[in-house]
GROMACS .gro file of C-alpha atoms in nm:
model
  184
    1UNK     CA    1   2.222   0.160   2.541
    2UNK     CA    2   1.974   0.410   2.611
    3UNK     CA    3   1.903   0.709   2.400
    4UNK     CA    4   1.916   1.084   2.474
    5UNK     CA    5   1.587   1.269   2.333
    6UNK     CA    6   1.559   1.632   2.390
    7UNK     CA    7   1.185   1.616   2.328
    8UNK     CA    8   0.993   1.378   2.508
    9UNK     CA    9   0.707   1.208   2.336
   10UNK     CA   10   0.358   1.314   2.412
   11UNK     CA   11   0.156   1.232   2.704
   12UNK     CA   12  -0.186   1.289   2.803
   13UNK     CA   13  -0.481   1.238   3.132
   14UNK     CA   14  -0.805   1.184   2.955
   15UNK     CA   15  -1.061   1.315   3.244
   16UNK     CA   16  -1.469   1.318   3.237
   17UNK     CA   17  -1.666   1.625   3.274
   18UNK     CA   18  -1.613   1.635   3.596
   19UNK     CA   19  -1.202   1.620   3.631
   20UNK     CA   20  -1.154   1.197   3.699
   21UNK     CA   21  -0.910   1.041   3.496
   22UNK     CA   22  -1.070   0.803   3.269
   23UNK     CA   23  -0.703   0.657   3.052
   24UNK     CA   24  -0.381   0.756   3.072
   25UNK     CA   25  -0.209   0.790   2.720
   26UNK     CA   26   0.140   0.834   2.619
   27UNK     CA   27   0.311   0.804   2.257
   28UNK     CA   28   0.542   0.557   2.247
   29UNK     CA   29   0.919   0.623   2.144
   30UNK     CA   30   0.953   0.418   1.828
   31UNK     CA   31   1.198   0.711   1.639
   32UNK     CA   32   1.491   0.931   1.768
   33UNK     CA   33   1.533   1.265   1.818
   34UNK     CA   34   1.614   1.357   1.455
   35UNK     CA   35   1.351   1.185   1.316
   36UNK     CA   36   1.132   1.380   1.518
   37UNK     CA   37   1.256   1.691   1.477
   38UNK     CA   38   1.245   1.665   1.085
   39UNK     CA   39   0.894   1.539   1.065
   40UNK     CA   40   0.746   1.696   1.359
   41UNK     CA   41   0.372   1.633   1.346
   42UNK     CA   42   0.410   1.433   1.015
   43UNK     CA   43   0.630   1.192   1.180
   44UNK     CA   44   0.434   0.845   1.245
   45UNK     CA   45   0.328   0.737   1.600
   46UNK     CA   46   0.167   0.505   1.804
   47UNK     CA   47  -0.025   0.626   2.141
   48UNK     CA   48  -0.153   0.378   2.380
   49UNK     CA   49  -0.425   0.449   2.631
   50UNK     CA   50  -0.478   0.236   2.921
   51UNK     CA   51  -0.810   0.289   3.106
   52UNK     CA   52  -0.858   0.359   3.449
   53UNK     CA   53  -1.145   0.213   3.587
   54UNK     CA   54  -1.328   0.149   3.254
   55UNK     CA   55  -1.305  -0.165   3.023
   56UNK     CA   56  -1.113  -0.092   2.716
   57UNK     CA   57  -0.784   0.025   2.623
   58UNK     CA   58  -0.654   0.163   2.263
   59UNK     CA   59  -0.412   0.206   2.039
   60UNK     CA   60  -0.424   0.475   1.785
   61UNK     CA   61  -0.134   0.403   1.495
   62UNK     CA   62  -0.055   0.664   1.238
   63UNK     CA   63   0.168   0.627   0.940
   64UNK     CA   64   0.427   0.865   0.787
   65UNK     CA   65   0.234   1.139   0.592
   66UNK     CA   66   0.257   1.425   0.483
   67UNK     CA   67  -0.100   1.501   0.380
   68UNK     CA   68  -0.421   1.284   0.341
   69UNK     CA   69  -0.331   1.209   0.712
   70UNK     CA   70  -0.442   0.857   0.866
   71UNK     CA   71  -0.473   0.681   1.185
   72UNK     CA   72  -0.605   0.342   1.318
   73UNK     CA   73  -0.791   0.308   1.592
   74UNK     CA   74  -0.747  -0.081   1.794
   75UNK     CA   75  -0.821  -0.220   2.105
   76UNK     CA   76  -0.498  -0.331   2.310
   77UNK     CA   77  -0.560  -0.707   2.205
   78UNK     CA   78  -0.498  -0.577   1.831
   79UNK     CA   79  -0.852  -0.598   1.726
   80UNK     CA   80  -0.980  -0.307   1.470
   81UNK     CA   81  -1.203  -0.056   1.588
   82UNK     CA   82  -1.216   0.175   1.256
   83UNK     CA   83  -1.018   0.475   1.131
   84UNK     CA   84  -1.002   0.838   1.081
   85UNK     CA   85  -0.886   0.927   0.742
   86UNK     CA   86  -0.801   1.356   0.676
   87UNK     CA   87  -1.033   1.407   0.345
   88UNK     CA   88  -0.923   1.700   0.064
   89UNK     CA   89  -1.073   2.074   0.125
   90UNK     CA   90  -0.956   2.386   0.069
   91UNK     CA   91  -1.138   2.600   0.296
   92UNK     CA   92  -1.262   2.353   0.564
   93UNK     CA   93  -1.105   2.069   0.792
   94UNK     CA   94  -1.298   1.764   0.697
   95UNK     CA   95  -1.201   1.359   0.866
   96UNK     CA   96  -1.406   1.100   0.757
   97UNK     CA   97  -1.371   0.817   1.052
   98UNK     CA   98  -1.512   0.410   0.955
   99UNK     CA   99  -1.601   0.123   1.173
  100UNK     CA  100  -1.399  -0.168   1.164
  101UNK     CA  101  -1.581  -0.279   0.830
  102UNK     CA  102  -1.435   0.089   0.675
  103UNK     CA  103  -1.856   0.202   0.636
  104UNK     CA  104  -1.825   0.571   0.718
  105UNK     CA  105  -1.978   0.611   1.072
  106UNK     CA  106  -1.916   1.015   1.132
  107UNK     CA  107  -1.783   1.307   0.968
  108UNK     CA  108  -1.594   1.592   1.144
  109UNK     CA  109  -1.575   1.944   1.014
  110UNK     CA  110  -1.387   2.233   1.144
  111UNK     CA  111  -1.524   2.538   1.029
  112UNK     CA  112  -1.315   2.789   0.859
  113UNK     CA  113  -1.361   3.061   1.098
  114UNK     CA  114  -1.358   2.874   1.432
  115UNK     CA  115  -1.009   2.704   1.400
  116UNK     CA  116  -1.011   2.536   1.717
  117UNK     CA  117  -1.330   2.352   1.711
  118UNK     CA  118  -1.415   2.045   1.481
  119UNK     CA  119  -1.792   1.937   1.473
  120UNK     CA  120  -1.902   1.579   1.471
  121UNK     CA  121  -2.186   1.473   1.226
  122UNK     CA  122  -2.394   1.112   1.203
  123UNK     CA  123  -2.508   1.138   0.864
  124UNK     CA  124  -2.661   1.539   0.829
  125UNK     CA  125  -2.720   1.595   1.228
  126UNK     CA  126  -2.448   1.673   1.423
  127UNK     CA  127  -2.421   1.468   1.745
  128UNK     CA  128  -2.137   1.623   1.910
  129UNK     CA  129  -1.752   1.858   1.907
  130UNK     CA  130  -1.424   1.807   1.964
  131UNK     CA  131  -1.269   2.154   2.136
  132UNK     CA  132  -0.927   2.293   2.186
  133UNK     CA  133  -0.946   2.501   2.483
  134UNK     CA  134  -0.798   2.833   2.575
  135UNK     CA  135  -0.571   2.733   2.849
  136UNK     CA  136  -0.461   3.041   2.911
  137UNK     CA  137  -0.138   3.235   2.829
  138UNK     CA  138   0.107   3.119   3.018
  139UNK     CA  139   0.041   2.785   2.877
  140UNK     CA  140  -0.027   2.826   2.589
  141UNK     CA  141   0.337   3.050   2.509
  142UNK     CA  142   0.547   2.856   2.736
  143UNK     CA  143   0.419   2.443   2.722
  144UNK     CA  144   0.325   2.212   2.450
  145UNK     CA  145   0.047   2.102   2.686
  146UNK     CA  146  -0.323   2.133   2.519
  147UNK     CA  147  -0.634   2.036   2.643
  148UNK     CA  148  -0.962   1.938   2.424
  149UNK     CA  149  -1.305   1.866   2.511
  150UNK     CA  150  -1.511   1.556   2.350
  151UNK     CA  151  -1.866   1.575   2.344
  152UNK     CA  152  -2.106   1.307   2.223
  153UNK     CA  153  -2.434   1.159   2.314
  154UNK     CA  154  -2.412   0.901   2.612
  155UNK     CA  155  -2.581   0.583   2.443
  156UNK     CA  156  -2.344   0.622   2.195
  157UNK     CA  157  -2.210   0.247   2.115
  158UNK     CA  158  -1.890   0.252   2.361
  159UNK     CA  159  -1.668   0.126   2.053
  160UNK     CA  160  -1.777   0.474   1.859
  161UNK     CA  161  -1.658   0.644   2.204
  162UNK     CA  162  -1.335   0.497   2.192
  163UNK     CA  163  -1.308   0.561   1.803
  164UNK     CA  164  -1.388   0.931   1.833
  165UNK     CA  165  -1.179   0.960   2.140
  166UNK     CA  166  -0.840   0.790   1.886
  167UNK     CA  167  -0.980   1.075   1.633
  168UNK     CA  168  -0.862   1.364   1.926
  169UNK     CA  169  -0.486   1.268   1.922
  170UNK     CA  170  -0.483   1.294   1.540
  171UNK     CA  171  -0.640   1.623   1.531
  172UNK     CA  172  -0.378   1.705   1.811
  173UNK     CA  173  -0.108   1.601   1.570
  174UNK     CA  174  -0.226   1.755   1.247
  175UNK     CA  175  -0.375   2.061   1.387
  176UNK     CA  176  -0.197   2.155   1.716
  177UNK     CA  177   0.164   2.000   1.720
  178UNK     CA  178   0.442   2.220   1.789
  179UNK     CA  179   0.746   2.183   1.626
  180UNK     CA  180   1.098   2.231   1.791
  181UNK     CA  181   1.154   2.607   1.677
  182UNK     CA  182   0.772   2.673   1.824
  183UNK     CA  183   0.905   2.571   2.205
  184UNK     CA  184   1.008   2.865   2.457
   0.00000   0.00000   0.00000
C-alpha cells in the first residue's frame, strides 16, 4: 500500500563552481505526512548522496531533536566519517563537527549579524564558508528550494570534504527549513 504525502521529502543537485553535478541527494521517506508536519525541521532524517563521477557516496543521519541538534556523517558502506554536533550560544550559531575518532576537526560559526553565512575554522584560522544564497524573489516566496555555497581549501583530506559537505544539509534543516504554514 503506498502512502499519500502532501510534502515531498527534500532533494538536492550538489554542483562545482562551475555548474556540474557532483551527487545527487534526496532524504529518504522513513515518516508520514503527520510526522512531518508536527516536527518539521526537528523531525529525524536520513539523506543519501550518490556521486556522479567522483568516488564516494554519504549518508548523513540525524536523530529526533529538538535542540543540541546532531547528525552523522557515513560513507554508503556504513563506515563513520565523523559528526556535526549544534553547540549552546546565545548570540552566535556555533557546530562543532569530529572525525570518525569524535577529535574535533572544525568549528563553524555564523555570525550574529550575517544570518545566512556560517564560517568554517581549523583550529583559530578560518579555512573556508558555507553560504545561503539570495536566489531571488520569486524563489525564495514561492519554493522551498535553497541553494548554498561550500568553500574550502582543495588539498583538503577528501573525507573532511565529504564531512563538511553532510554539515550543509543540517544547517539546511536547522536554519532554513520551512514548515507547512511557511509554503505559498
Amino acid at each position: 500500500m503506498e502512502s499519500f504525502d502532501l510534502e515531498q521529502e527534500n532533494s538536492y543537485i550538489v554542483e562545482d563552481e562551475i555548474g556540474r553535478a557532483l551527487f545527487f541527494a534526496r532524504e529518504e521517506a522513513e515518516h508520514g505526512f503527520f510526522f512531518k508536519s508536527l516536527l518539521n525541521a526537528a523531525r529525524p532524517f536520513t539523506i543519501t548522496v550518490l556521486p556522479r563521477g567522483v568516488k564516494h557516496g554519504i549518508r548523513v543521519k540525524r536523530p529526533f531533536r529538538f535542540y543540541f541538534h546532531k547528525a552523522d556523517v557515513e560513507l554508503l558502506s556504513g563506515i563513520k566519517i565523523g559528526s556535526v554536533k549544534k553547540r549552546f550560544s546565545v548570540l552566535r550559531r556555533i557546530y562543532s563537527v569530529y572525525d570518525n575518532r569524535d577529535r574535533e576537526r572544525f568549528r563553524i560559526i555564523g555570525p550574529l549579524l550575517k544570518p545566512w553565512t556560517f564560517n568554517i575554522f581549523m583550529g583559530q584560522r578560518q579555512i573556508g564558508v558555507i553560504k545561503k544564497n539570495w536566489s531571488g524573489l520569486a524563489k525564495e516566496a514561492l519554493t522551498q528550494a535553497d541553494d548554498f555555497t561550500l568553500e574550502f581549501p582543495l588539498k583538503l583530506h577528501p573525507g573532511y570534504k565529504l564531512l563538511l559537505l553532510g554539515v550543509v544539509f543540517l544547517i539546511d534543516f536547522v536554519h532554513f527549513e520551512k514548515g507547512p504554514s511557511d509554503k505559498s
